[in-house]
Coordinates of C-alpha atoms and ligand atoms in Angstrom, one line a residue:
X1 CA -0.3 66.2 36.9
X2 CA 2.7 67.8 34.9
X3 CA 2.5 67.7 30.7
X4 CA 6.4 68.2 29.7
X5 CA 8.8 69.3 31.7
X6 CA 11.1 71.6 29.7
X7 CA 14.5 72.9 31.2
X8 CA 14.1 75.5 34.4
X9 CA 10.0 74.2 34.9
X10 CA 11.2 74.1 39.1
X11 CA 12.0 77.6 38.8
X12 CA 9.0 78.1 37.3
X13 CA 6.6 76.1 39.5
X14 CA 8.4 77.7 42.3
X15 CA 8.1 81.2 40.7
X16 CA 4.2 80.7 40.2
X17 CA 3.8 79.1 43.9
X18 CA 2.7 75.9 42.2
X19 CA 3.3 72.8 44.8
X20 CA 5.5 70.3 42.9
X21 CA 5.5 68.0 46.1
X22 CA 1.7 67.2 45.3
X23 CA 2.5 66.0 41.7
X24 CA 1.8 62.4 41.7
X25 CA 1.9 62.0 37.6
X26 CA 4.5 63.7 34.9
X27 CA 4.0 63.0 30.8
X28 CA 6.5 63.3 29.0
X29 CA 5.2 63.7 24.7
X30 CA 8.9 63.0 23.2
X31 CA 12.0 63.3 23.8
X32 CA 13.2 66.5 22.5
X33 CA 14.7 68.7 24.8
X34 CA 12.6 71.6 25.1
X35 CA 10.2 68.6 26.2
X36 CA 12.0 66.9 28.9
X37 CA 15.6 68.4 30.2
X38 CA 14.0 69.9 32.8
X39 CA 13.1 65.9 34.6
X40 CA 16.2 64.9 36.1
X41 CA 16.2 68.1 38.1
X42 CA 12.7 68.2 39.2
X43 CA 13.4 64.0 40.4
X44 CA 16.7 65.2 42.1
X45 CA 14.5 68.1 44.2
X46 CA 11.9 65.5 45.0
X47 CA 14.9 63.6 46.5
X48 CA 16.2 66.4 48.2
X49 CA 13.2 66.9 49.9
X50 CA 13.2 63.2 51.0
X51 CA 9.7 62.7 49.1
X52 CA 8.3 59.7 49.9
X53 CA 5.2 58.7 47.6
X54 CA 5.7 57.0 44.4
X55 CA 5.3 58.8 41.0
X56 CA 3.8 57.9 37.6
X57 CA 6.1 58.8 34.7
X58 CA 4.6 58.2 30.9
X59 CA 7.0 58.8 28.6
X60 CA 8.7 57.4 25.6
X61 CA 10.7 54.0 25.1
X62 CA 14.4 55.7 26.4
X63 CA 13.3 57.8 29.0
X64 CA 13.2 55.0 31.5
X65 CA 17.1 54.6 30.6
X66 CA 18.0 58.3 30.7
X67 CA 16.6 58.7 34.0
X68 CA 18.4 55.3 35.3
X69 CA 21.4 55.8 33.9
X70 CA 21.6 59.4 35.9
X71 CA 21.1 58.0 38.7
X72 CA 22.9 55.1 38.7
X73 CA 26.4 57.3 37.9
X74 CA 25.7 59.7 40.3
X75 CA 25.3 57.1 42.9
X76 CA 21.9 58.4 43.7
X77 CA 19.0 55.6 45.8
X78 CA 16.2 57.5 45.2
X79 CA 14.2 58.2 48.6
X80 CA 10.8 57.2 46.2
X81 CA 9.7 55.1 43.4
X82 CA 8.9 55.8 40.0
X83 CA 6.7 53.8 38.6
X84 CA 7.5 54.5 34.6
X85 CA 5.3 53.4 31.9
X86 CA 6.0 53.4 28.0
X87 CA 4.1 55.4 25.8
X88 CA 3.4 54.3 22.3
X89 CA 2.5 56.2 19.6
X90 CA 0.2 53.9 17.8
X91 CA -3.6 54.6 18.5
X92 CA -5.5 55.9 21.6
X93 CA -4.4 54.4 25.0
X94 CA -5.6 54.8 28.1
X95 CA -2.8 55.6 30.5
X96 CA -4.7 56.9 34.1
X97 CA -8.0 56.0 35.3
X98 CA -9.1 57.5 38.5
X99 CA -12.5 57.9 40.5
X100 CA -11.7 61.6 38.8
X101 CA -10.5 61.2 35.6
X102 CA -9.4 59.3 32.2
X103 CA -6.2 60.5 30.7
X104 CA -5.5 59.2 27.0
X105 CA -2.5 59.2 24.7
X106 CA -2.8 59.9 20.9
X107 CA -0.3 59.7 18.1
X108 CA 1.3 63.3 16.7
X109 CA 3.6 63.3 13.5
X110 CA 6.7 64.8 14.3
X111 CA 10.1 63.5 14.0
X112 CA 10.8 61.8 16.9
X113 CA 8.0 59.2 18.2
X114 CA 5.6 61.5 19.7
X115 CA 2.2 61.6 22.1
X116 CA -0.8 63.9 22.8
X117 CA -2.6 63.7 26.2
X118 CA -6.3 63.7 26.1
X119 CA -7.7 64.4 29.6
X120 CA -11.3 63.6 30.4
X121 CA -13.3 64.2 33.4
X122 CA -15.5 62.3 34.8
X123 CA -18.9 62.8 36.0
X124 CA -18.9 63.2 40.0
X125 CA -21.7 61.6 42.6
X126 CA -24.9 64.1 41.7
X127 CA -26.6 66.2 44.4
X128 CA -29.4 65.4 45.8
X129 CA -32.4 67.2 46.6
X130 CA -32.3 67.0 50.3
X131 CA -36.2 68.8 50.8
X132 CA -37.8 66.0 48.7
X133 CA -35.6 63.3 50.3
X134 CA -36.6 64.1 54.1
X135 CA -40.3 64.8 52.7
X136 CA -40.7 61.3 50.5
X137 CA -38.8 59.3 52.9
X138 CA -36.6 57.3 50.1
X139 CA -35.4 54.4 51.0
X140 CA -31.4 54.0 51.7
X141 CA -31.3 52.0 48.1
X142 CA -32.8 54.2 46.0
X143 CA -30.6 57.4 47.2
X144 CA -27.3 54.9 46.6
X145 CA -28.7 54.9 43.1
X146 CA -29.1 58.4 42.7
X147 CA -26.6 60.0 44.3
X148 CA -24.5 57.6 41.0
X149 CA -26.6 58.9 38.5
X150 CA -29.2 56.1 37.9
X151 CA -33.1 56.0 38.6
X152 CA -34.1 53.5 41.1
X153 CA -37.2 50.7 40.7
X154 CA -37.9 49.4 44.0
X155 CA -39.0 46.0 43.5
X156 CA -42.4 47.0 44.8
X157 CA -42.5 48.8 41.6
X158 CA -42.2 52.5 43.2
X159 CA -39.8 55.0 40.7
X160 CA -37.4 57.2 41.9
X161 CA -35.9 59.3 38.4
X162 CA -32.6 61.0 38.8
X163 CA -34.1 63.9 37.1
X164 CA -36.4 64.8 40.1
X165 CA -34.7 64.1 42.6
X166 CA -31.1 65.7 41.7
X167 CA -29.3 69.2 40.7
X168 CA -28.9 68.6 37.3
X169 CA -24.7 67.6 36.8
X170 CA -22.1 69.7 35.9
X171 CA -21.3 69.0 32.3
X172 CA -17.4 67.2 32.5
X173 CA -14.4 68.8 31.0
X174 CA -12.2 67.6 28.5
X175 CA -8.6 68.9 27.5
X176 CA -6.0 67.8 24.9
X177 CA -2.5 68.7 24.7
X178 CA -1.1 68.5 21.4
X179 CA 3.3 69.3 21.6
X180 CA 5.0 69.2 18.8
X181 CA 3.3 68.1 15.2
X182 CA 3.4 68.9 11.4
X183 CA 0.0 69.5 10.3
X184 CA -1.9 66.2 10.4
X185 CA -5.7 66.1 9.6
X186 CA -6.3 62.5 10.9
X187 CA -5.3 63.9 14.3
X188 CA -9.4 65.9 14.7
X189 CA -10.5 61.7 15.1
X190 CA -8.6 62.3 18.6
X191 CA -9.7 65.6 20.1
X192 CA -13.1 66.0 18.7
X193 CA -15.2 67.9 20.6
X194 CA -12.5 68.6 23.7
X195 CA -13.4 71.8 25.6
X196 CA -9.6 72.9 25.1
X197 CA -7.3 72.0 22.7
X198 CA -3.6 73.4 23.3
X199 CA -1.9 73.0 20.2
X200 CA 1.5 74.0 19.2
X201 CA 1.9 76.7 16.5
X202 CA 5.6 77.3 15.6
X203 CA 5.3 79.2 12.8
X204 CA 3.5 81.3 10.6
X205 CA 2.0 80.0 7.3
X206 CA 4.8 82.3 5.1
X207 CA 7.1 79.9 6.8
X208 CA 5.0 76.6 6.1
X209 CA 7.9 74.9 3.6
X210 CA 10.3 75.7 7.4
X211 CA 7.3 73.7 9.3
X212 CA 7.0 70.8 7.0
X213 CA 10.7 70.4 7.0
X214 CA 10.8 70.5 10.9
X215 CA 7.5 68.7 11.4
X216 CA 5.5 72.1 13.0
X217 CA 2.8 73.4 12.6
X218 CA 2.2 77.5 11.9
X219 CA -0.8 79.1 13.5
X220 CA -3.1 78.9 10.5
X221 CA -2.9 74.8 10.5
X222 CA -3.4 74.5 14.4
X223 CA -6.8 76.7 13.8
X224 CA -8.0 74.8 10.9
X225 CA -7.3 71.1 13.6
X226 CA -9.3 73.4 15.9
X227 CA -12.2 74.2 13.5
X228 CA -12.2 70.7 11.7
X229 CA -12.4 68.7 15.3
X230 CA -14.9 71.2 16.9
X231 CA -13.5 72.1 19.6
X232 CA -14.5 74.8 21.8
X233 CA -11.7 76.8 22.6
X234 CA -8.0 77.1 21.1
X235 CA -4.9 77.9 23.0
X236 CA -1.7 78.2 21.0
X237 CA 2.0 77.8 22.1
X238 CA 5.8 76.5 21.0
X239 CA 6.3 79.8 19.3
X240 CA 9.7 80.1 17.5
X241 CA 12.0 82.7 19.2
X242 CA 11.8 84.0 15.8
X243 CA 8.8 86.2 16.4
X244 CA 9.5 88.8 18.7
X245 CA 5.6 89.9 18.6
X246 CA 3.2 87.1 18.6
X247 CA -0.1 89.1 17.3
X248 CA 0.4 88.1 13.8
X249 CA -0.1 84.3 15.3
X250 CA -4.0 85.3 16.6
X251 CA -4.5 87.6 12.9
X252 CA -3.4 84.3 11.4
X253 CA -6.1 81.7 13.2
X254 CA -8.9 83.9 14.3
X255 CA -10.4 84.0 10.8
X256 CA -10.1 80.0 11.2
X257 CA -11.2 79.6 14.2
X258 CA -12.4 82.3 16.5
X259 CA -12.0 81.0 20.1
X260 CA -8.5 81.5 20.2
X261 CA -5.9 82.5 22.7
X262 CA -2.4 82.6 22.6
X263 CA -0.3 80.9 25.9
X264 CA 1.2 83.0 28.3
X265 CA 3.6 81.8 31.5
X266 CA 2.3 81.3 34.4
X267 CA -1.4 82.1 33.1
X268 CA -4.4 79.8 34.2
X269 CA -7.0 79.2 32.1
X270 CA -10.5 78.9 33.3
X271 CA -12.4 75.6 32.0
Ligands
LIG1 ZN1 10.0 68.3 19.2
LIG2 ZN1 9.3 71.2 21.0

């Protein structure tokens, strides 16, 4: 899955070794440029390459066109499908649900229409307790049920409790991806509670009239969305070009909200 795709991201999933032939979904939050001029490249080096499996593109209403419309006048019959879906920035939708995962779209405020992406994981089968299977002799039903999560009755009345007979789970994972936004309260309904919250942070609150105006936030506002939706940890990004040394950004939210990181390229971060 790719969030964005700003101008040179192949050099940059090439630089960092990252495998773009295995993306299978691309979101797109708006359609400023810094969000999405780096597409039509990345679609024309999976045609290159003569990919062949289809790929899920959410974006905004106009994106489907761009992308058509480039291919059309450069003659180009792509050697895969897209399968491109609208985004809308009116409420939470649900846009993928796999065996793995949920992933979500949520309105931002910002001058263009414009989406978040909520990720949530979901829980796995749970591991059984193979000494206490082989020793009780469960029957093929009851480790079905377990191994999804949910005690078994056997209709003979015997009881079978996930918590005896499985690890405990690992607790899921939830991440939220907030682009470009001007400071928006409403928005901690969306990502309460996420285990990481990447949140844009343009500016710095002595340029806060600047961030209105634009529809940005400054570092201070993205740490007080952190603190208010109770999120666990804070990674900030979109910094203008303006600042050569980012510090002041951290000085700004830590007193906020202390879990907080700035974004680096090419950096993982460890959920
Ligand atoms: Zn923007
Ligand atoms: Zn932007």
């Amino acid at each position: 899955m790719l969030i964005d795709c700003g101008e040179g991201t192949q050099m940059q999933l090439r630089r960092f070794r990252l495998k773009y032939s295995k993306l299978d979904y691309i979101f797109i939050s708006h359609l400023h440029g810094d969000h999405y001029l780096g597409l039509i490249g990345l679609l024309s080096s999976f045609h290159l390459a003569r990919r062949s499996n289809p790929l899920t593109i959410f974006g905004p209403k106009g994106l489907d066109e761009i992308i058509s419309t480039h291919f059309r006048w450069s003659n180009t019959q792509l050697t895969y499908s897209i399968d491109f879906h609208i985004t809308t920035d009116d409420g939470l939708n649900l846009l993928v649900n796999t065996p793995q995962l949920m992933v979500y779209s949520f309105p931002l405020r910002h001058r263009l229409p414009t989406t978040g992406f909520l990720i949530k994981e979901k829980a796995g089968l749970s591991n059984l307790i193979k000494s206490k299977l082989e020793a009780e002799k469960l029957p093929v039903e009851a480790i079905k049920s377990l191994r999804k999560g949910m005690d078994y009755i056997g209709v003979d009345g015997s009881f079978y409790p996930v918590r005896e007979y499985c690890y405990p789970q690992e607790p899921t994972r939830t991440y939220a991806y907030c682009s470009d936004t001007i400071y928006w309260p409403e928005l901690k309904e969306y990502i309460a509670e996420v285990d990481l919250l990447y949140h844009e942070s343009t500016f710095l609150d002595a340029e806060k009239e600047r961030a209105e105006l634009t529809m940005h936030s400054t570092a201070g506002q993205a740490a007080s969305i952190a603190a208010a939706a109770s999120v666990k940890k804070l990674i900030l990004g979109h910094f203008s070009s303006r600042y050569k040394d980012l510090n002041p950004m951290l000085e700004e939210a830590k007193p906020i909200f202390e879990n907080v990181e700035l974004s680096v390229e090419g950096e993982t971060y460890q959920l």
